[in-house]
XYZ file of C-alpha atoms in Angstrom:
636
model
C -8.483 -12.839 -44.437
C -10.280 -9.751 -43.123
C -8.929 -8.137 -39.963
C -10.611 -9.191 -36.731
C -13.178 -6.868 -35.197
C -11.637 -4.871 -32.310
C -12.747 -6.155 -28.937
C -13.927 -4.023 -26.027
C -12.719 -5.356 -22.664
C -14.344 -4.457 -19.330
C -12.352 -5.167 -16.148
C -14.409 -5.256 -12.966
C -13.600 -5.062 -9.243
C -16.267 -7.245 -7.561
C -17.505 -6.767 -3.993
C -15.817 -6.638 -1.597
C -12.333 -5.131 -1.551
C -11.527 -1.659 -0.226
C -13.803 1.348 0.046
C -11.203 4.106 0.371
C -9.283 3.488 -2.838
C -9.639 1.269 -5.933
C -8.069 -2.169 -5.778
C -5.255 -1.795 -8.369
C -5.710 -4.950 -10.463
C -8.120 -3.430 -12.983
C -6.013 -0.263 -13.217
C -3.010 -2.396 -14.171
C -4.949 -4.508 -16.660
C -6.650 -1.521 -18.259
C -3.402 0.429 -18.549
C -1.622 -2.548 -20.085
C -4.373 -3.340 -22.580
C -4.591 0.282 -23.694
C -0.816 0.316 -24.211
C -1.385 -2.566 -26.668
C -4.164 -0.742 -28.513
C -7.068 -2.620 -26.909
C -10.306 -0.742 -26.183
C -10.316 -1.310 -22.398
C -12.531 0.139 -19.654
C -13.067 -0.588 -15.955
C -15.663 -0.462 -13.172
C -15.558 -0.769 -9.366
C -18.781 -2.520 -8.411
C -17.576 -3.042 -4.835
C -17.840 0.692 -4.199
C -20.992 0.983 -6.309
C -22.763 -1.725 -4.277
C -22.085 -0.030 -0.941
C -23.112 3.395 -2.258
C -26.328 1.945 -3.684
C -27.322 0.115 -0.486
C -26.309 2.869 1.915
C -28.170 5.715 0.274
C -31.446 7.562 0.774
C -32.877 5.328 -1.977
C -31.397 2.107 -0.616
C -32.227 2.443 3.091
C -36.026 1.958 2.701
C -35.401 -1.435 1.075
C -33.155 -2.427 3.995
C -35.825 -1.157 6.413
C -38.441 -3.329 4.724
C -36.205 -6.358 5.265
C -35.811 -5.422 8.937
C -39.575 -5.151 9.373
C -39.971 -8.593 7.814
C -37.921 -10.104 10.655
C -40.211 -11.285 13.486
C -39.912 -9.072 16.556
C -38.688 -11.970 18.689
C -35.775 -12.610 16.341
C -34.599 -9.024 15.951
C -31.078 -8.332 17.162
C -30.059 -5.216 19.060
C -28.756 -3.756 15.763
C -32.113 -4.304 14.031
C -34.138 -2.827 16.879
C -31.896 0.225 17.026
C -32.111 0.770 13.255
C -35.897 0.391 13.208
C -36.367 2.821 16.094
C -34.085 5.449 14.513
C -34.890 4.848 10.848
C -35.996 8.413 10.092
C -32.734 9.751 11.516
C -30.746 7.297 9.385
C -32.708 8.424 6.339
C -31.957 12.100 6.955
C -28.262 11.621 7.813
C -27.271 9.032 5.212
C -26.474 11.264 2.226
C -24.596 13.981 4.148
C -22.532 11.399 6.049
C -21.478 9.648 2.848
C -20.633 13.046 1.348
C -18.498 13.834 4.418
C -16.613 10.512 4.152
C -16.001 11.246 0.465
C -14.297 14.504 1.447
C -16.966 16.722 -0.105
C -18.399 18.291 3.053
C -15.704 18.753 5.701
C -17.765 21.184 7.784
C -20.181 18.396 8.761
C -17.474 17.175 11.155
C -18.616 19.790 13.677
C -22.143 18.366 13.830
C -20.972 14.744 13.840
C -18.687 15.439 16.800
C -21.562 16.737 18.921
C -22.757 13.094 19.162
C -26.261 14.500 18.550
C -26.315 14.317 14.745
C -25.773 10.648 13.891
C -28.088 7.932 15.212
C -25.979 5.639 17.377
C -26.363 1.867 17.366
C -24.541 -0.953 19.174
C -21.176 -0.224 17.541
C -20.906 3.034 19.491
C -20.767 1.044 22.729
C -17.082 0.449 21.960
C -16.441 4.083 22.862
C -17.535 3.510 26.433
C -14.348 1.598 27.263
C -12.365 4.796 26.721
C -14.293 7.022 29.142
C -11.959 8.054 31.928
C -12.806 7.940 35.620
C -13.783 11.598 35.600
C -16.270 11.190 32.763
C -14.078 12.942 30.210
C -14.235 12.875 26.428
C -14.001 9.188 25.351
C -12.151 10.061 22.141
C -9.719 12.670 23.465
C -7.068 10.034 24.215
C -7.023 8.987 20.572
C -7.550 12.183 18.636
C -6.647 15.041 20.989
C -8.163 18.475 21.046
C -7.407 19.284 17.402
C -8.437 16.016 15.718
C -11.771 17.353 14.452
C -11.817 15.500 11.118
C -10.327 12.277 12.493
C -12.811 12.157 15.333
C -15.751 12.701 13.002
C -14.508 10.074 10.509
C -14.247 7.519 13.293
C -17.809 8.246 14.444
C -19.091 8.134 10.863
C -17.317 4.805 10.362
C -19.034 3.364 13.446
C -22.309 4.584 11.924
C -21.582 2.660 8.703
C -20.545 -0.425 10.675
C -23.901 -0.318 12.460
C -25.613 -0.340 9.066
C -23.447 -3.234 7.893
C -24.590 -5.174 10.974
C -28.205 -4.419 10.073
C -27.638 -5.691 6.553
C -25.989 -8.831 7.900
C -28.748 -9.539 10.450
C -31.741 -8.783 8.202
C -30.586 -9.503 4.634
C -27.422 -11.575 4.214
C -25.510 -13.091 7.166
C -22.393 -13.348 4.950
C -22.111 -9.603 4.353
C -18.965 -7.750 5.433
C -17.303 -4.667 3.998
C -14.078 -6.447 3.015
C -14.877 -10.166 3.381
C -18.205 -10.823 1.693
C -19.141 -14.539 1.892
C -15.470 -15.412 2.358
C -16.153 -18.888 3.782
C -17.775 -20.027 0.520
C -14.436 -19.824 -1.284
C -11.460 -19.850 1.077
C -9.699 -23.230 0.880
C -12.975 -24.883 -0.167
C -12.008 -28.221 -1.676
C -15.338 -28.469 -3.473
C -17.379 -25.955 -5.480
C -20.635 -27.251 -3.959
C -21.132 -24.620 -1.187
C -20.591 -21.766 -3.633
C -22.759 -23.436 -6.269
C -25.606 -23.940 -3.769
C -25.381 -20.297 -2.676
C -25.615 -19.175 -6.301
C -28.770 -21.252 -6.826
C -30.494 -19.868 -3.728
C -33.247 -17.233 -3.945
C -31.921 -13.731 -4.438
C -31.731 -11.330 -1.505
C -31.509 -7.531 -1.533
C -27.714 -7.535 -1.918
C -27.961 -9.950 -4.856
C -30.634 -7.987 -6.689
C -28.771 -4.709 -6.147
C -25.581 -6.258 -7.507
C -27.481 -7.691 -10.470
C -28.880 -4.268 -11.306
C -25.464 -2.614 -11.075
C -23.875 -5.354 -13.189
C -26.428 -5.036 -15.989
C -26.120 -1.244 -15.912
C -22.340 -1.541 -16.361
C -22.813 -3.943 -19.276
C -25.277 -1.600 -20.950
C -22.988 1.355 -20.355
C -19.900 -0.235 -21.913
C -21.228 -2.945 -24.281
C -18.138 -5.154 -23.758
C -17.204 -8.249 -25.733
C -15.070 -9.566 -22.869
C -15.457 -9.105 -19.096
C -12.508 -9.696 -16.777
C -13.431 -10.506 -13.177
C -10.480 -9.850 -10.884
C -10.823 -11.607 -7.509
C -7.926 -10.737 -5.188
C -9.395 -12.332 -2.048
C -11.828 -15.110 -1.082
C -14.214 -12.367 0.070
C -14.693 -11.204 -3.533
C -15.398 -14.612 -5.074
C -19.115 -15.044 -4.351
C -20.011 -11.643 -5.794
C -17.806 -12.255 -8.846
C -19.673 -15.478 -9.607
C -23.039 -13.802 -8.968
C -22.076 -11.104 -11.478
C -20.916 -13.736 -13.980
C -24.220 -15.583 -13.553
C -26.090 -12.352 -14.256
C -24.083 -11.584 -17.386
C -24.405 -15.139 -18.737
C -28.180 -15.013 -18.382
C -28.601 -11.571 -19.960
C -25.782 -11.505 -22.522
C -24.593 -15.055 -23.269
C -22.394 -13.811 -26.125
C -20.049 -11.976 -23.754
C -16.919 -13.949 -22.844
C -15.989 -13.989 -19.163
C -12.549 -14.605 -17.665
C -11.723 -15.066 -13.993
C -8.320 -14.182 -12.540
C -6.585 -12.406 -9.670
C -4.820 -13.215 -6.419
C -7.358 -15.754 -5.150
C -7.271 -17.677 -8.424
C -3.479 -17.594 -8.596
C -3.188 -18.949 -5.071
C -6.130 -21.312 -4.561
C -7.364 -22.558 -7.967
C -4.119 -23.971 -9.346
C -5.537 -27.505 -9.378
C -9.007 -26.580 -10.638
C -10.944 -29.494 -12.119
C -14.579 -28.592 -11.342
C -16.546 -28.324 -14.639
C -19.399 -26.356 -13.044
C -17.134 -23.319 -12.639
C -17.431 -22.945 -16.401
C -21.209 -22.634 -16.230
C -20.400 -19.141 -14.969
C -17.130 -18.157 -16.684
C -15.458 -19.204 -19.923
C -11.822 -18.950 -18.859
C -9.785 -19.022 -15.648
C -6.260 -17.588 -15.915
C -3.286 -17.950 -13.578
C -0.502 -15.608 -12.444
C 0.500 -12.338 -14.124
C -2.388 -11.514 -16.418
C -0.672 -9.768 -19.326
C 0.481 -12.775 -21.372
C -2.657 -14.905 -20.802
C -4.840 -11.930 -21.755
C -3.073 -11.301 -25.041
C -3.433 -14.983 -25.940
C -7.055 -14.983 -24.815
C -8.007 -11.995 -26.938
C -6.338 -13.598 -29.952
C -8.323 -16.772 -29.291
C -11.655 -14.944 -28.987
C -10.950 -13.194 -32.292
C -10.265 -16.549 -33.956
C -6.537 -15.938 -34.356
C -5.368 -18.626 -31.929
C -6.676 -22.079 -31.008
C -7.600 -23.027 -27.454
C -4.567 -25.318 -27.358
C -2.326 -22.252 -27.733
C -3.718 -20.364 -24.739
C -1.349 -19.362 -21.937
C -1.873 -20.433 -18.294
C -5.620 -20.789 -18.850
C -8.217 -23.333 -17.697
C -11.068 -24.103 -20.116
C -13.845 -26.694 -20.284
C -13.733 -28.871 -23.397
C -17.036 -28.836 -25.251
C -16.684 -32.457 -26.358
C -15.843 -34.096 -23.023
C -17.027 -31.529 -20.490
C -13.699 -31.915 -18.714
C -11.499 -29.072 -17.461
C -8.177 -28.703 -19.230
C -5.219 -26.477 -18.449
C -3.750 -24.855 -21.556
C -0.261 -23.454 -21.253
C 1.626 -22.824 -24.446
C 5.155 -21.839 -23.425
C 5.582 -18.126 -24.069
C 7.673 -15.571 -22.195
C 5.899 -13.252 -19.785
C 5.579 -9.593 -20.667
C 8.616 -7.928 -19.040
C 7.806 -5.761 -16.041
C 9.264 -2.756 -17.849
C 6.680 -3.231 -20.629
C 3.466 -3.671 -18.647
C 2.608 0.005 -19.053
C 1.315 2.562 -16.589
C -1.775 1.790 -14.508
C -4.751 3.997 -15.289
C -7.638 4.931 -13.021
C -9.625 6.390 -15.893
C -13.265 5.408 -15.493
C -13.127 4.869 -11.736
C -15.023 7.445 -9.597
C -12.074 8.724 -7.589
C -14.181 11.405 -5.900
C -16.658 8.854 -4.489
C -14.395 6.603 -2.398
C -14.943 6.654 1.358
C -12.170 7.749 3.703
C -12.888 5.558 6.721
C -11.294 5.439 10.154
C -12.185 2.104 11.680
C -9.201 0.854 13.681
C -7.009 3.332 15.504
C -3.838 1.404 14.644
C -1.671 3.942 12.745
C -0.889 1.574 9.861
C -4.488 0.430 9.542
C -5.369 4.085 9.064
C -3.202 4.174 5.955
C -5.074 1.151 4.608
C -8.557 2.585 5.124
C -8.179 6.360 5.339
C -7.499 8.404 2.213
C -7.060 7.498 -1.437
C -3.691 6.108 -2.515
C -2.348 5.446 -5.985
C -1.132 1.850 -5.817
C 2.039 1.064 -7.755
C 4.553 -1.783 -7.908
C 8.279 -1.037 -7.833
C 9.305 -4.547 -8.914
C 7.591 -7.797 -9.827
C 8.093 -10.565 -7.289
C 10.358 -10.677 -4.253
C 14.140 -10.280 -4.353
C 14.534 -12.410 -1.195
C 11.990 -15.234 -1.823
C 13.270 -17.491 0.956
C 10.810 -17.060 3.843
C 9.455 -20.472 4.763
C 5.915 -19.228 5.542
C 5.535 -17.479 2.178
C 4.211 -18.794 -1.170
C 7.694 -18.622 -2.674
C 6.865 -21.215 -5.332
C 4.252 -18.989 -6.988
C 4.905 -16.509 -9.778
C 3.981 -13.385 -7.840
C 6.878 -14.136 -5.460
C 9.330 -16.239 -7.457
C 9.703 -14.186 -10.674
C 11.686 -11.115 -9.697
C 11.973 -8.321 -12.258
C 12.695 -4.622 -11.994
C 12.737 -1.616 -14.252
C 14.620 1.689 -14.061
C 14.008 4.443 -11.548
C 13.492 6.812 -14.467
C 10.643 4.692 -15.826
C 9.067 4.370 -12.376
C 9.069 8.119 -11.881
C 7.672 8.560 -15.393
C 4.772 6.328 -14.297
C 4.376 8.279 -11.058
C 4.207 11.568 -12.959
C 1.650 10.163 -15.400
C -0.534 8.888 -12.543
C -0.400 12.246 -10.740
C -1.347 13.985 -13.976
C -4.342 11.680 -14.377
C -5.612 11.476 -10.787
C -4.472 14.752 -9.254
C -3.350 12.701 -6.220
C 0.245 12.601 -4.952
C -0.124 9.789 -2.397
C 1.373 6.420 -3.393
C 1.232 2.991 -1.809
C 3.966 0.742 -3.196
C 2.361 -2.698 -3.033
C 5.463 -4.898 -3.393
C 5.825 -7.930 -1.139
C 9.171 -6.402 -0.145
C 10.432 -3.315 -1.960
C 14.112 -3.796 -2.909
C 16.494 -1.364 -1.150
C 18.531 -0.630 -4.293
C 15.428 0.321 -6.249
C 14.101 2.448 -3.387
C 17.406 4.299 -3.215
C 17.445 4.930 -6.967
C 13.779 5.935 -6.879
C 14.401 8.406 -4.042
C 17.293 10.043 -5.916
C 15.161 10.370 -9.059
C 12.206 11.867 -7.178
C 14.497 14.420 -5.529
C 16.279 15.142 -8.812
C 12.965 15.971 -10.506
C 11.759 17.917 -7.444
C 8.638 15.766 -7.431
C 6.795 15.995 -4.115
C 4.864 12.847 -3.243
C 3.939 10.966 -0.061
C 4.558 7.231 -0.149
C 4.608 4.102 1.988
C 5.222 0.416 1.411
C 6.505 -2.919 2.658
C 10.179 -3.841 3.136
C 12.461 -6.373 4.791
C 14.222 -5.029 7.875
C 17.641 -5.715 6.427
C 20.929 -3.989 7.167
C 20.960 -2.244 3.762
C 18.590 0.276 5.309
C 21.247 2.408 6.954
C 20.305 5.621 8.808
C 21.531 7.545 5.754
C 19.260 5.594 3.399
C 16.314 5.996 5.801
C 16.820 9.766 5.763
C 17.075 9.778 1.958
C 13.777 7.879 1.712
C 12.161 10.352 4.105
C 13.460 13.250 1.993
C 11.860 11.640 -1.074
C 8.433 11.488 0.601
C 8.397 8.230 2.575
C 5.941 8.571 5.479
C 5.632 4.956 6.676
C 7.036 1.491 6.164
C 5.934 -1.943 7.273
C 8.029 -5.050 7.572
C 7.983 -8.532 9.009
C 9.505 -9.042 12.430
C 7.266 -12.138 12.481
C 8.063 -14.284 15.548
C 10.582 -11.901 17.188
C 12.778 -14.875 18.079
C 16.242 -15.372 16.616
C 15.830 -19.177 16.685
C 12.557 -19.068 14.810
C 13.674 -16.262 12.461
C 16.532 -18.537 11.421
C 14.160 -21.507 11.014
C 11.856 -19.463 8.779
C 14.829 -18.189 6.748
C 13.853 -14.583 7.351
C 17.435 -13.386 6.991
C 17.256 -10.900 9.884
C 17.845 -10.911 13.637
C 15.884 -9.116 16.343
C 18.805 -6.782 17.112
C 19.187 -5.954 13.421
C 15.499 -5.133 13.229
C 15.912 -2.819 16.212
C 18.728 -0.866 14.570
C 16.967 -0.620 11.197
C 13.653 0.460 12.674
C 15.379 3.060 14.832
C 16.904 4.511 11.655
C 13.459 4.864 10.085
C 11.972 6.332 13.271
C 14.803 8.850 13.617
C 14.049 9.949 10.041
C 10.436 10.633 11.009
C 8.998 7.567 9.263
C 6.223 5.533 10.926
C 7.245 1.899 11.439
C 4.740 -0.970 11.522
C 5.827 -4.529 12.394
C 4.021 -7.572 11.077
C 4.144 -10.161 13.849
C 3.305 -13.845 13.860
C 2.501 -16.499 16.426
C 1.890 -20.219 16.133
C 4.864 -20.962 13.848
C 5.971 -24.635 13.873
C 7.784 -25.607 17.104
C 7.026 -22.239 18.729
C 6.804 -22.834 22.466
C 5.114 -20.827 25.202
C 8.576 -19.605 26.201
C 9.218 -18.459 22.618
C 5.933 -16.548 22.675
C 6.611 -14.815 25.985
C 10.124 -13.884 24.849
C 8.783 -12.561 21.540
C 6.360 -10.283 23.362
C 9.190 -9.024 25.571
C 11.210 -8.119 22.463
C 8.185 -6.317 21.065
C 7.663 -4.458 24.358
C 11.268 -3.277 24.304
C 11.008 -2.187 20.667
C 7.994 -0.033 21.528
C 9.579 1.259 24.732
C 12.702 2.334 22.860
C 10.695 4.066 20.132
C 11.801 1.696 17.363
C 8.289 0.819 16.202
C 5.015 2.668 16.564
C 2.559 0.121 15.226
C 2.201 -3.628 14.987
C -0.191 -6.512 14.536
C -0.038 -10.181 15.566
C -1.565 -12.685 13.152
C -1.820 -16.455 13.492
C 0.538 -18.470 11.293
C -1.261 -20.374 8.547
C 0.459 -23.126 6.602
C -0.181 -23.078 2.840
C 0.462 -25.777 0.283
C 2.709 -23.436 -1.731
C 5.091 -22.530 1.098
C 8.291 -24.337 2.165
C 6.561 -25.422 5.392
C 3.692 -26.904 3.388
C 6.019 -28.593 0.916
C 8.662 -29.839 3.368
C 6.950 -30.101 6.763
C 9.524 -32.536 8.149
C 12.161 -29.783 8.041
C 10.013 -27.752 10.444
C 9.127 -30.520 12.857
C 5.439 -30.796 11.978
C 3.134 -33.275 10.278
C 0.527 -32.130 7.760
C -3.054 -33.304 8.065
C -4.483 -34.970 4.993
C -6.568 -32.758 2.708
C -9.804 -34.048 1.159
C -9.886 -34.625 -2.612
C -9.816 -31.181 -4.204
C -11.633 -30.024 -7.326
C -11.895 -26.338 -6.439
C -9.823 -24.259 -3.964
C -6.675 -25.454 -2.212
C -4.436 -23.318 -0.033
C -4.452 -23.555 3.776
C -3.477 -26.895 5.269
C -3.719 -27.914 8.908
C -0.717 -29.434 10.673
C 0.141 -31.192 13.901
C 2.804 -29.488 16.006
C 4.376 -31.766 18.652
C 4.753 -28.842 21.068
C 0.982 -28.961 21.688
C 0.808 -25.256 22.556
C -2.633 -23.609 22.677
C -1.775 -20.668 20.446
C -5.364 -19.404 20.367
C -5.246 -18.647 24.099
C -1.820 -17.010 23.806
C -3.002 -14.979 20.815
C -5.586 -13.176 22.945
C -2.843 -11.899 25.247
C -0.551 -10.939 22.374
C -3.219 -8.854 20.661
C -4.295 -7.182 23.885
C -0.692 -6.312 24.708
C 0.185 -4.798 21.359
C -3.011 -2.756 21.275
C -1.980 -1.190 24.560
C 1.670 -0.804 23.555
C 0.565 1.294 20.567
C -1.079 3.691 23.001
C 1.909 3.815 25.337
C 0.182 1.685 27.964
C 1.838 -1.128 29.905
C 5.327 -0.634 28.511
C 6.881 -0.994 31.973
C 4.864 -4.032 33.022
C 5.961 -7.661 33.132
C 4.696 -9.160 29.856
C 3.275 -12.150 31.723
C 0.418 -9.951 32.932
C -1.086 -9.896 29.423
C -1.648 -13.653 29.339
C -4.485 -15.560 30.946
C -3.123 -18.288 33.160
C 0.433 -19.019 34.183
C 3.253 -18.546 31.672
C 7.029 -18.644 32.230
C 9.162 -15.605 32.979
C 10.883 -14.122 29.935
C 14.499 -15.141 29.334
C 15.232 -11.893 27.442
C 17.471 -9.448 29.285
C 15.492 -6.326 30.280
C 17.730 -3.928 28.326
C 18.568 -6.164 25.365
C 17.216 -3.784 22.688
C 18.639 -0.719 24.409
C 22.126 -2.295 24.352
C 21.711 -3.330 20.715
C 20.915 0.260 19.788
C 23.876 1.571 21.771
C 26.174 -0.757 19.834
């Protein structure tokens, strides 16, 4: 038997993910495949789409779409763009170059507020003008924040253009959540299918052109579409549709975080009009089996964690031959080779310090361990592989990977993307970085557990840690116990103070609307958060609404949390979020407005001495938390 022809594999990041740094999935897949001798390449079409649309060549096409909108139906964004089109045309290329870090001196002109055309998004600056008519951005950036100030203004400029695109071309367009509603928890494929059969708009035709150019450039035999979020699904299917029509011989596989979470019960045959395979969970083992199958060395029945459509019956079948996963220590080093690292956009949208790390600057994304060492939190998808299968490697191997990535990218900033980085591994990693005298800057997510002593916090800072984030969640000891978080509010205070004292930025993930959470619980939680800010324990935070998923302990055992799940419709496509009935009957949406307003102000040092009830609309009870509870906890 003659040896099989080597396959070329193209991994693609579809729109939309991040614009400041590559989403790491293709870097991991490409690095792994190359370590196994596979000819693997990668493309970021999310970045390419934005750069193509928002360019001197792309703006006239957008302008034509604006002019096609009847005058009576034009929004404020469209009228502003039309009136200032020539200014947009002349400023587009230099502004993109500035955001890519290739023309820092342009910041001086941007900051004059005379260079960039200003649309409706700039109205947000008016709320910061002080009573004496002072500089509206001085409070945020200070006298020396030249580059930061200009990046924020340039980001508002791009957001104005995104609004124009949404109002004149595609109402589903967003920078990080493109057509999200077509995929997120959609029980049926029909809405997505209908959208894919609709006439093409400017975004579609631009994406088609970029997709075909990538295919011609690489001539792949297999294309891997990695969809981490619902907001990348529509574009991934549009790209698959394009490839199928132009090059039907290319095999297409769909995978990634969205698939792993929401398509576990996939039974819709029409999905396979667009792709040939849908794989679940860690991609290394399914990919090796898939490549063997495509080369005729393995039957479909011997695929691993892969959905296919049977040719004979037209039915979807899940193939899962039992094989061990590739150990975390053997997945290889991610590679960014082939991605245009000098073309990513360093944006400054939200002034939240942690959000800046997400959107500002390019970070090498790396995983310290696979899965979560705790895997008990009741709101988390602890039953899924990306949480439940915990594996580590050695600190020496991790630092070897870090050194290889620095050598390849020339960048020393790292974002460790673990669900919760294990303290023992962080300690070993810090010692190894210091031992090798390797200077990096890094940040990541942790649990606020007592293992993080002041001494360990200082060690992490010495190794390059600049920021950490962790879940304080409901900031209520009763509810923290119910959600099996394994921490108390006072423990969080002591741990976060240790990080702050070491000069490390601390961001708290906060939650509201958890089962049985009362109005009193919510008011008390905000009081705890106020005290944490007032005592300098945390510098950043964000409240998000609790969502129950079918893979979490709450979704699987609702009776233990005092709630009743609402029935889901029959599902053939996506399944994740599930509504529930909470007997407390609290209107969490109304409370959420006050929580978000309060924490926004707390981050700017505003309102830290006020009664927390003032942030809520309507009457709420007085807090039951002692006014110096956190201060006493820190003293002890």
